[in-house]
Short mmCIF file of C-alpha atoms and ligand atoms in Angstrom, two decimals:
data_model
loop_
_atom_site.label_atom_id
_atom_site.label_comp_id
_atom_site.label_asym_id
_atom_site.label_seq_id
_atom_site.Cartn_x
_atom_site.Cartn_y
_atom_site.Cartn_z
CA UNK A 1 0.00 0.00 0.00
CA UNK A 2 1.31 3.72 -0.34
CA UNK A 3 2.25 6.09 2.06
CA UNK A 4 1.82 9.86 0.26
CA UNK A 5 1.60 8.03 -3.02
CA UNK A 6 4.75 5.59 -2.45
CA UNK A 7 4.63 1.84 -2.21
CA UNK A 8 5.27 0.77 1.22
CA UNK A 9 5.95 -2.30 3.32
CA UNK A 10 6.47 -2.42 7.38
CA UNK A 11 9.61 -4.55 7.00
CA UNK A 12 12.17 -5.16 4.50
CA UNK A 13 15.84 -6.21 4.04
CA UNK A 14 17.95 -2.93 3.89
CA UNK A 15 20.09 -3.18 0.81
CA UNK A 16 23.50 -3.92 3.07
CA UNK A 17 22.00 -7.44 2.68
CA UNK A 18 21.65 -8.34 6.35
CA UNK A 19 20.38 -5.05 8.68
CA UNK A 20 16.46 -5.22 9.08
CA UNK A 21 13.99 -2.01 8.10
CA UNK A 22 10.76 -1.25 9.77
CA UNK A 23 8.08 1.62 9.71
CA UNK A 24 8.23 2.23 13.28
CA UNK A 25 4.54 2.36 14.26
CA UNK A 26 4.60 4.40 17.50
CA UNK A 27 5.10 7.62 15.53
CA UNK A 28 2.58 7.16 13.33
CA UNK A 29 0.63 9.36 12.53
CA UNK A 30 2.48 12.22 12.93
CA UNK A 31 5.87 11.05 11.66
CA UNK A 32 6.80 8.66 9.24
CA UNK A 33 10.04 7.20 10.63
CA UNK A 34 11.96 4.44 9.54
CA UNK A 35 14.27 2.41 11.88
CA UNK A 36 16.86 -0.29 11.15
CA UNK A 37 17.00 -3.50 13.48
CA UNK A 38 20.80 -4.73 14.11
CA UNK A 39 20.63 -7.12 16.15
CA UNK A 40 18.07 -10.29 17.81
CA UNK A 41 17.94 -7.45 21.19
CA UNK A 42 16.55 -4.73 18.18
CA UNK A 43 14.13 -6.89 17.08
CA UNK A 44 12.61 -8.12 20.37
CA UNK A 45 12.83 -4.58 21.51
CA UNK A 46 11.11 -3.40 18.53
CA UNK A 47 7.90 -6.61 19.09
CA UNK A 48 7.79 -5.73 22.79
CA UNK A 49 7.61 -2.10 22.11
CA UNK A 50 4.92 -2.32 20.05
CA UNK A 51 7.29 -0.26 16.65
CA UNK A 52 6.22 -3.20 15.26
CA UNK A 53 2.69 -5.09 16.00
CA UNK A 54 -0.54 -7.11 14.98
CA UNK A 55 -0.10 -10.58 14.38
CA UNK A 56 1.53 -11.58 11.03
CA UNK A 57 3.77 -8.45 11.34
CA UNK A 58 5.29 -9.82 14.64
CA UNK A 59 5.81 -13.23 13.25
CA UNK A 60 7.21 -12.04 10.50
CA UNK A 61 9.81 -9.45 12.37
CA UNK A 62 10.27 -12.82 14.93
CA UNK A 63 11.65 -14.41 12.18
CA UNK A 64 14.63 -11.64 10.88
CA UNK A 65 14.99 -11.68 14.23
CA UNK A 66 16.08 -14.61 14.72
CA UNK A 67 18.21 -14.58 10.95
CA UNK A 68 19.95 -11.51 12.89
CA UNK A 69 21.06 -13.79 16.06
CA UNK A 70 22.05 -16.80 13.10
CA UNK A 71 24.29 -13.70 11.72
CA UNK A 72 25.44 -13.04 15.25
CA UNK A 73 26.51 -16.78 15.96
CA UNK A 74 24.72 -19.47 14.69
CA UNK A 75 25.57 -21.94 17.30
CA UNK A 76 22.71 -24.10 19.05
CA UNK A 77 23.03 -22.44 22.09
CA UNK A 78 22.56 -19.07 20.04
CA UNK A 79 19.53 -20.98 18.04
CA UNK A 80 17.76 -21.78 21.08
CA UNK A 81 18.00 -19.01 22.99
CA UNK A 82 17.31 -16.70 19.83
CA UNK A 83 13.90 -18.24 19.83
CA UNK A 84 13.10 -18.12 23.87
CA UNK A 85 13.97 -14.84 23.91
CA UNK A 86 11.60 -13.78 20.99
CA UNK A 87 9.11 -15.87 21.61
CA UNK A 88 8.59 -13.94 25.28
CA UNK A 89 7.94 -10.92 23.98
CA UNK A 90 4.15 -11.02 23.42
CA UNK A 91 2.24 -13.85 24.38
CA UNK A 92 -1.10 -13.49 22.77
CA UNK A 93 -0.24 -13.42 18.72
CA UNK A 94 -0.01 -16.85 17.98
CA UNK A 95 1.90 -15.85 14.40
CA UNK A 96 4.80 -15.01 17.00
CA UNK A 97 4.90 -18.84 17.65
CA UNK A 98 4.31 -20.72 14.74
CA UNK A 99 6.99 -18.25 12.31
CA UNK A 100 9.52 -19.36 15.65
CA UNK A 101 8.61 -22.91 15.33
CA UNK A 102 8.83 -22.83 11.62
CA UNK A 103 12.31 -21.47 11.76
CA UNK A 104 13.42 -24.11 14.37
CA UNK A 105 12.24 -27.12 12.13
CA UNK A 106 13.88 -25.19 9.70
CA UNK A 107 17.72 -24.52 10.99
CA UNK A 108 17.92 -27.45 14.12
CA UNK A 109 19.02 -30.28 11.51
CA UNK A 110 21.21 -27.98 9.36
CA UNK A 111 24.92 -27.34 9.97
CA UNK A 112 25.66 -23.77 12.01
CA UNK A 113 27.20 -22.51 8.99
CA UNK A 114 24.43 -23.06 6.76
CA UNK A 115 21.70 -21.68 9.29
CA UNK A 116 22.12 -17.74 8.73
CA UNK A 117 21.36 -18.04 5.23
CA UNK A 118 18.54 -20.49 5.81
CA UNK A 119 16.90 -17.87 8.30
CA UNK A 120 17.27 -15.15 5.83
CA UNK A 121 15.84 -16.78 2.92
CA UNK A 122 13.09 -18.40 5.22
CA UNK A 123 12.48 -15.35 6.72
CA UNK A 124 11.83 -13.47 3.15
CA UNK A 125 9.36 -16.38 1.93
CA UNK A 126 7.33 -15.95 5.27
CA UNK A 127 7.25 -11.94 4.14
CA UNK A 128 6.15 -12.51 0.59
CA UNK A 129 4.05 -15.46 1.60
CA UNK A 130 2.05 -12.76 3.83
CA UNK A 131 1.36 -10.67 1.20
CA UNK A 132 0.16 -12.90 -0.88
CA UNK A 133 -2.29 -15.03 1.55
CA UNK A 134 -3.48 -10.65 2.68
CA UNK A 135 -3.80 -10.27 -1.32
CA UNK A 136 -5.99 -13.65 -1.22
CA UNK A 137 -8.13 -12.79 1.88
CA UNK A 138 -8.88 -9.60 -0.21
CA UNK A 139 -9.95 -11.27 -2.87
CA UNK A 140 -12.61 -13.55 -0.69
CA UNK A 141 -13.64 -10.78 1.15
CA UNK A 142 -14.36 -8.88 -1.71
CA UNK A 143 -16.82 -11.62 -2.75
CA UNK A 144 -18.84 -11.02 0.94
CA UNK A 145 -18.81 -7.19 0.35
CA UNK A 146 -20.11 -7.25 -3.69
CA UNK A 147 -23.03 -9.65 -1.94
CA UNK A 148 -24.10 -7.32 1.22
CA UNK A 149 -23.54 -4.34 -1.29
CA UNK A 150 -26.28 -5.47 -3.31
CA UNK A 151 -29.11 -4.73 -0.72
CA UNK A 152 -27.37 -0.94 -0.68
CA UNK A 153 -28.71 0.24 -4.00
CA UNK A 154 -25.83 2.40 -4.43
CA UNK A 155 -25.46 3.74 -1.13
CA UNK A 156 -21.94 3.23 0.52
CA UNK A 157 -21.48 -0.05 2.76
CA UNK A 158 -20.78 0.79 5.97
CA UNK A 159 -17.90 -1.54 7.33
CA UNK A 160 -17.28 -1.13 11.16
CA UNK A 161 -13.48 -2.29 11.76
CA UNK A 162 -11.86 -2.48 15.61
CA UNK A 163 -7.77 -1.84 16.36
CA UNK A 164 -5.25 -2.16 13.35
CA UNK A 165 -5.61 -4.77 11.42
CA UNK A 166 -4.87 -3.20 8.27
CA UNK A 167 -1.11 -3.21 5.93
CA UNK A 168 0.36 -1.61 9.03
CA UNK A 169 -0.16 -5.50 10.96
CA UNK A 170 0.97 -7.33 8.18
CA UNK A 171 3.72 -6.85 5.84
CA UNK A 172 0.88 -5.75 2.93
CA UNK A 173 -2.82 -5.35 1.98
CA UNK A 174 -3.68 -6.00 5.99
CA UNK A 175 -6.12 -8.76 6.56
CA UNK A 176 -9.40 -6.76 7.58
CA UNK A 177 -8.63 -3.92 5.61
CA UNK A 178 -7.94 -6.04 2.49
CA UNK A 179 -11.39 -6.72 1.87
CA UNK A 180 -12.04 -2.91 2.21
CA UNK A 181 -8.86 -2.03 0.12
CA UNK A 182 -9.95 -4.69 -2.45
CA UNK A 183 -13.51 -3.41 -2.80
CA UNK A 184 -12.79 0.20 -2.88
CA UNK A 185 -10.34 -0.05 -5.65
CA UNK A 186 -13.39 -2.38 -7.20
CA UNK A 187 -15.63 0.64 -7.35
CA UNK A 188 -17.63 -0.61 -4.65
CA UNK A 189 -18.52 2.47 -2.22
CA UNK A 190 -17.61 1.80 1.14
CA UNK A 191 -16.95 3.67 3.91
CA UNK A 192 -15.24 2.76 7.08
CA UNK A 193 -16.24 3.17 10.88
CA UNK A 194 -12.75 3.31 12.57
CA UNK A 195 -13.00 2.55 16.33
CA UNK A 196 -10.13 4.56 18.31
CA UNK A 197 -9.31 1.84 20.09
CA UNK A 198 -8.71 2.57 23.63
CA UNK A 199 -5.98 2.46 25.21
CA UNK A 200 -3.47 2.91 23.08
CA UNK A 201 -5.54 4.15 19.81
CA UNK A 202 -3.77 2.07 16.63
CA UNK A 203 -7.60 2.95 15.66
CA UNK A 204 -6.90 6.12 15.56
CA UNK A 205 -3.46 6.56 14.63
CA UNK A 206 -2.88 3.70 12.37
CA UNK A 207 -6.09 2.45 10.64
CA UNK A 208 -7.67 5.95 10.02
CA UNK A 209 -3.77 6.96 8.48
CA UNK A 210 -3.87 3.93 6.09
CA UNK A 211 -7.26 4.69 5.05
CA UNK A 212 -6.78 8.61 4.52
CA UNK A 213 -3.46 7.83 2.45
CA UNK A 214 -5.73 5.42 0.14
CA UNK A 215 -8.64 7.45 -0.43
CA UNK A 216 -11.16 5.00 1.50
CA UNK A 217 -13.62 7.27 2.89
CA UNK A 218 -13.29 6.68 6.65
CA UNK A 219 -14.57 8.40 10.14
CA UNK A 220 -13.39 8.08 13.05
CA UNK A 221 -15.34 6.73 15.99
CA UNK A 222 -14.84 6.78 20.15
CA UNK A 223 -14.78 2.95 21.11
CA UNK A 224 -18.38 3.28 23.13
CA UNK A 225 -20.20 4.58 19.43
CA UNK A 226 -20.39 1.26 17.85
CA UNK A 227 -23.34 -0.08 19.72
CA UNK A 228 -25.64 3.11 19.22
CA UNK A 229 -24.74 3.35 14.88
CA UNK A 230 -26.16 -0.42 14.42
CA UNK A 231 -28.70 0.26 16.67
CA UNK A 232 -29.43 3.18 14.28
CA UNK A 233 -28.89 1.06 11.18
CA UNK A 234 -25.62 2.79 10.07
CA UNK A 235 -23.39 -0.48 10.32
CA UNK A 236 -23.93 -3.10 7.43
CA UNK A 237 -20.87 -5.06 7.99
CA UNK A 238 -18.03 -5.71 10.75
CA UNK A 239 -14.99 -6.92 9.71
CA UNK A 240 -12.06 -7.18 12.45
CA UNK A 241 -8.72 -8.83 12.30
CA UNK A 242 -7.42 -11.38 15.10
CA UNK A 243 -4.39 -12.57 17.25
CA UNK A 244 -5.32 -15.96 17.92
CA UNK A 245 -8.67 -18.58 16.56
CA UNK A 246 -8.76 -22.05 18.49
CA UNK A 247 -9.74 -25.02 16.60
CA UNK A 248 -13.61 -24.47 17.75
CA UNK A 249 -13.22 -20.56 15.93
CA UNK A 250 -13.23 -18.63 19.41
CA UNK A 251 -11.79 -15.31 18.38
CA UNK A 252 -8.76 -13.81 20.73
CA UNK A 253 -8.65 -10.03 19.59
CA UNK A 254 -7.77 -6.31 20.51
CA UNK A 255 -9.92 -5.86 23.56
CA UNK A 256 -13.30 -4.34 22.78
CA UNK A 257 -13.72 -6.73 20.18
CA UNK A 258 -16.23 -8.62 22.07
CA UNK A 259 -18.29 -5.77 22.88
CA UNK A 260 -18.47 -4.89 19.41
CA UNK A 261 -19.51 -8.35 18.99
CA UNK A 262 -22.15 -8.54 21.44
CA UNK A 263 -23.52 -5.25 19.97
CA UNK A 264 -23.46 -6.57 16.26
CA UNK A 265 -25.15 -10.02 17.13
CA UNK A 266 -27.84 -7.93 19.48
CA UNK A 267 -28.64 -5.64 15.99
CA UNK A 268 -28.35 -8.75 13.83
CA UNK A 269 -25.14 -6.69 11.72
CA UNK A 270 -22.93 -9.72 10.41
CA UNK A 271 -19.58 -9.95 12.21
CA UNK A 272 -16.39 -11.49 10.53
CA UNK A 273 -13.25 -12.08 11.26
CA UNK A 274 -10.32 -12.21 8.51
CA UNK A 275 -7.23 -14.00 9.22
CA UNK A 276 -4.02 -16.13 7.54
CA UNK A 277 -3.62 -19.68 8.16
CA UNK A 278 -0.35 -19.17 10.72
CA UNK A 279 -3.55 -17.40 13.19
CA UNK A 280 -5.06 -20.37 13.71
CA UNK A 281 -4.00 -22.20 16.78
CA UNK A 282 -4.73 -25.91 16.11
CA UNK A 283 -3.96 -26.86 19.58
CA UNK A 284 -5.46 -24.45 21.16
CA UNK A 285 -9.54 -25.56 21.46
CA UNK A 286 -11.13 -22.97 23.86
CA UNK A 287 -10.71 -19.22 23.70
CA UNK A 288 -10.66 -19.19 27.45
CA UNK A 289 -7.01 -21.02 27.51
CA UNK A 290 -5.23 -18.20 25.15
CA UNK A 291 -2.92 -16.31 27.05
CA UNK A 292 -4.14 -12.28 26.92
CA UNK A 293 -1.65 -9.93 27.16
CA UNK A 294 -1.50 -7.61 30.34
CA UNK A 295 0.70 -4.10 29.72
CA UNK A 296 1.40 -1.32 31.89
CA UNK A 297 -1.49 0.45 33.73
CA UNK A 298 0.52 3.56 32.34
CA UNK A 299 -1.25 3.15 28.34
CA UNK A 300 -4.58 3.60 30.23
CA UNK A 301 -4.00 6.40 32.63
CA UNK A 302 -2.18 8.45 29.56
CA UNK A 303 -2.50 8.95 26.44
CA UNK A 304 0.08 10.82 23.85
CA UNK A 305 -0.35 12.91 20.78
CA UNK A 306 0.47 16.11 19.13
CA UNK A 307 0.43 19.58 20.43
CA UNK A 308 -0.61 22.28 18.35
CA UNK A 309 2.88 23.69 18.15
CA UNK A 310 3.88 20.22 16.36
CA UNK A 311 5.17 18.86 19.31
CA UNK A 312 4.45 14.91 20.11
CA UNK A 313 3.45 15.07 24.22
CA UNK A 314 1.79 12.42 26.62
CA UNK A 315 -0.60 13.58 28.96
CA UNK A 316 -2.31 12.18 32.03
CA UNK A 317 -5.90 11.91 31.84
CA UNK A 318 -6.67 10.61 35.41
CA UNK A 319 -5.62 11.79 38.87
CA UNK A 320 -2.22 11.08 39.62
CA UNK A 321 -2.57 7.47 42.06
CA UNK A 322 -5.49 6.43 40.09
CA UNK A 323 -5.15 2.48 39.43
CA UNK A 324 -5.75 1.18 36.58
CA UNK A 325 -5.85 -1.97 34.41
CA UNK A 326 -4.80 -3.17 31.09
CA UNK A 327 -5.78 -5.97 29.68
CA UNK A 328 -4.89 -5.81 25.53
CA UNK A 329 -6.93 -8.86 24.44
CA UNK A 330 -10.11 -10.24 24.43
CA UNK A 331 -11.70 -12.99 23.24
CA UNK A 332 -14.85 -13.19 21.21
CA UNK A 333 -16.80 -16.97 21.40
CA UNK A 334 -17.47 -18.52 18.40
CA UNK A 335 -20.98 -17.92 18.55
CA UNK A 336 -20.84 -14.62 17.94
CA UNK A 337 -18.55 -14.99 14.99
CA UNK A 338 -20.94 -14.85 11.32
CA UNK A 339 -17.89 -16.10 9.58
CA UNK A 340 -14.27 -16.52 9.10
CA UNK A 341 -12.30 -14.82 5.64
CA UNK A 342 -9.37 -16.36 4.89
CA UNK A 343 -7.10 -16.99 1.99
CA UNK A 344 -9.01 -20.33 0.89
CA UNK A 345 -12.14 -18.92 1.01
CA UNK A 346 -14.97 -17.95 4.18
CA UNK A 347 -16.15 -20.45 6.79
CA UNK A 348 -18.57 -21.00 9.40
CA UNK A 349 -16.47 -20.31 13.17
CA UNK A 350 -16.46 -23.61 14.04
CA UNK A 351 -13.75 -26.92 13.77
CA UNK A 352 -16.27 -27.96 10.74
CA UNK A 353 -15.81 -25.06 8.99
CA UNK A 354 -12.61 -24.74 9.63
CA UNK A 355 -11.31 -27.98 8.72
CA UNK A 356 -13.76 -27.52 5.54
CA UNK A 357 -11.16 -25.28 4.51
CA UNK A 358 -8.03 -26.87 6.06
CA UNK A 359 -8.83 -30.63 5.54
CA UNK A 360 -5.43 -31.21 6.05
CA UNK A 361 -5.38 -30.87 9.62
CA UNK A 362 -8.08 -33.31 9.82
CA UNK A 363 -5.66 -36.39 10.77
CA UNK A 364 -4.50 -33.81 13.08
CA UNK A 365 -7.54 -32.93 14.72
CA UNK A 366 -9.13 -36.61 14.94
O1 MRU B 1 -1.62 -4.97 20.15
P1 MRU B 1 -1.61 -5.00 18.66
O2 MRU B 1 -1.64 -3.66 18.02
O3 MRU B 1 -0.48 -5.87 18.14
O4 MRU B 1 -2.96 -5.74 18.31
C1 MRU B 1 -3.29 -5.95 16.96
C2 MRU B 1 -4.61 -6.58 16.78
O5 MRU B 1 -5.33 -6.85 17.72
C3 MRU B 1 -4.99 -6.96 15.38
O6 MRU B 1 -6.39 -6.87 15.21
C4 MRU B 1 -4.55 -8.40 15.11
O7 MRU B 1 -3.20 -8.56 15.44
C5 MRU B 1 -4.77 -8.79 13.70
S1 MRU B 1 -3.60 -8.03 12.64
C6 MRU B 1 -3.91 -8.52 11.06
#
């Protein structure tokens, strides 16, 4: 997708060869600033500070991570530890596990020497292998929206999406937003309901940005509005991303997606969830055994943004002792799931419908 009209990807190989580049995502909006990852340390740093985030994007920065430690010294000691370390830096994702676990199958049987250019080369496949499965959920999703558009004569469809799960979370296209992306370039009109996102607003400061520098018509919603605009009729469609499905299709997402799925199966809006194959956890059955992330109290009790001199400042926004909480995941049941987009095509939330689309897994799963 393009940033002010040029092509742009969260993470790339610099053209040294070896050194890492990502958009770092905690200045976004305001600043577009690049940042180059060194070392395995730069690249947890980078997951557990959130410059990169969402799902595939963490997996995906996991695995140059641990090509950067294989660069470093690609000893087993190094190879194990690589992976520990990265793999603690957020627990919800499960992309963050399976690109690790890929990458260990991958380099454990090969000779030390051999294992930094394995890591590399696996680690650009995963990359390109994200866009493509994004570009594919797109194209599926696109299918839903030309069907719901139908019944809107014209009139824009009104897609509802929660967090970031847009180009920014991935390496392209986005998983939610590639329906959207996919449809608007289609000539379908669509415009998008952006929650904010509470508490730390990737709403706000990432999905509304990608939108604005595509042309989707967008606006910007506080978290608490998306219950009253289906009430009122002005939702037609949800469509959210995800960190985590079981094998049963319970949905682990940014929390405040299950409110907004409480509120959509209350007003009888359809609710889907678009995700990549490396989301779903296969031994994982009940949403109530995925691990939700807890951060600081601090994202809650401040938030950050830009003065109107220009400046970037974080301000309190509760008396100073207040406690607080901050839970960063939540998980919606399958029940309240209409369906599931992904690159093979949509599915009921369920083990049926998803090993309808991943029969593979079947020998797995019996
Ligand atoms: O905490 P974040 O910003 O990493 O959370 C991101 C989300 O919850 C996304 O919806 C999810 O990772 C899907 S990204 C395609």
């Amino acid at each position: 997708m393009k940033i002010d009209g040029v092509p742009s990807r969260t993470i790339w190989l610099q053209p040294d060869g070896w050194s890492v580049g990502i958009l770092d995502q905690t200045a976004l909006p305001h600043v577009v600033k690049r940042l180059t990852l060194k070392t395995v340390e730069d690249a947890a740093h980078a997951i557990k500070a959130m410059q990169v985030r969402g799902a595939p994007l963490i997996g995906v920065t996991a695995a140059y991570g641990v090509a950067l430690a294989m660069r470093a010294d690609p000893s087993d000691t190094a190879l194990d530890g690589a992976l520990v370390f990265l793999a603690e830096q957020r627990p919800t994702a499960v992309n963050l596990r399976w690109a690790l676990n890929d990458l260990r199958e991958r380099l454990a049987p090969l000779a030390s020497k051999e294992r930094a250019a394995a890591a590399y080369a696996r680690a650009a496949e995963i990359a390109e292998d994200d866009i493509e499965t994004c570009r594919r959920i797109g194209v599926n999703g696109l299918r839903l929206i030309e069907e719901i558009a139908k019944n809107k004569r014209g009139e824009p469809l009104n897609i509802l999406t929660h967090c970031n799960a847009g180009w920014l979370a991935c390496v392209d296209w986005g998983t939610a937003t590639s329906p959207i992306y996919h449809a608007h370039d289609a000539g379908i009109p669509v415009h998008v309901w952006v929650d904010e996102t509470r508490p730390r607003g990737q709403g706000a400061a990432l999905t509304a940005f990608e939108l604005l520098h595509h042309g989707v018509p967008h606006t910007l919603i506080a978290d608490n509005a998306g219950g009253h605009l289906m009430q009122k009729g002005d939702v037609d469609l949800v469509i959210v991303g995800t960190d985590r499905v079981t094998a049963c299709g319970d949905v682990a997402n940014k929390i405040g997606t299950y409110l907004k799925a409480l509120a959509a199966h209350d007003n009888r809006v359809p609710f889907y969830v678009a995700l990549p194959y490396s989301t779903i956890d296969w031994n994982v059955e009940q949403g109530a055994d995925i691990p939700i992330e807890e951060r600081s109290a601090d994202e809650v009790l401040r938030v950050a943004g830009r003065l109107s001199d220009g400046a970037i400042a974080t301000v309190a926004i509760s008396a100073e002792g207040t406690p607080a909480r901050n839970p960063a995941f939540d998980v919606t049941p399958a029940r309240l799931v209409t369906g599931l987009i992904t690159e093979r095509g949509l599915c009921t939330a369920s083990r049926e419908g998803l090993l309808s689309l991943y029969p593979e897994r079947k020998s797995v799963a019996a």
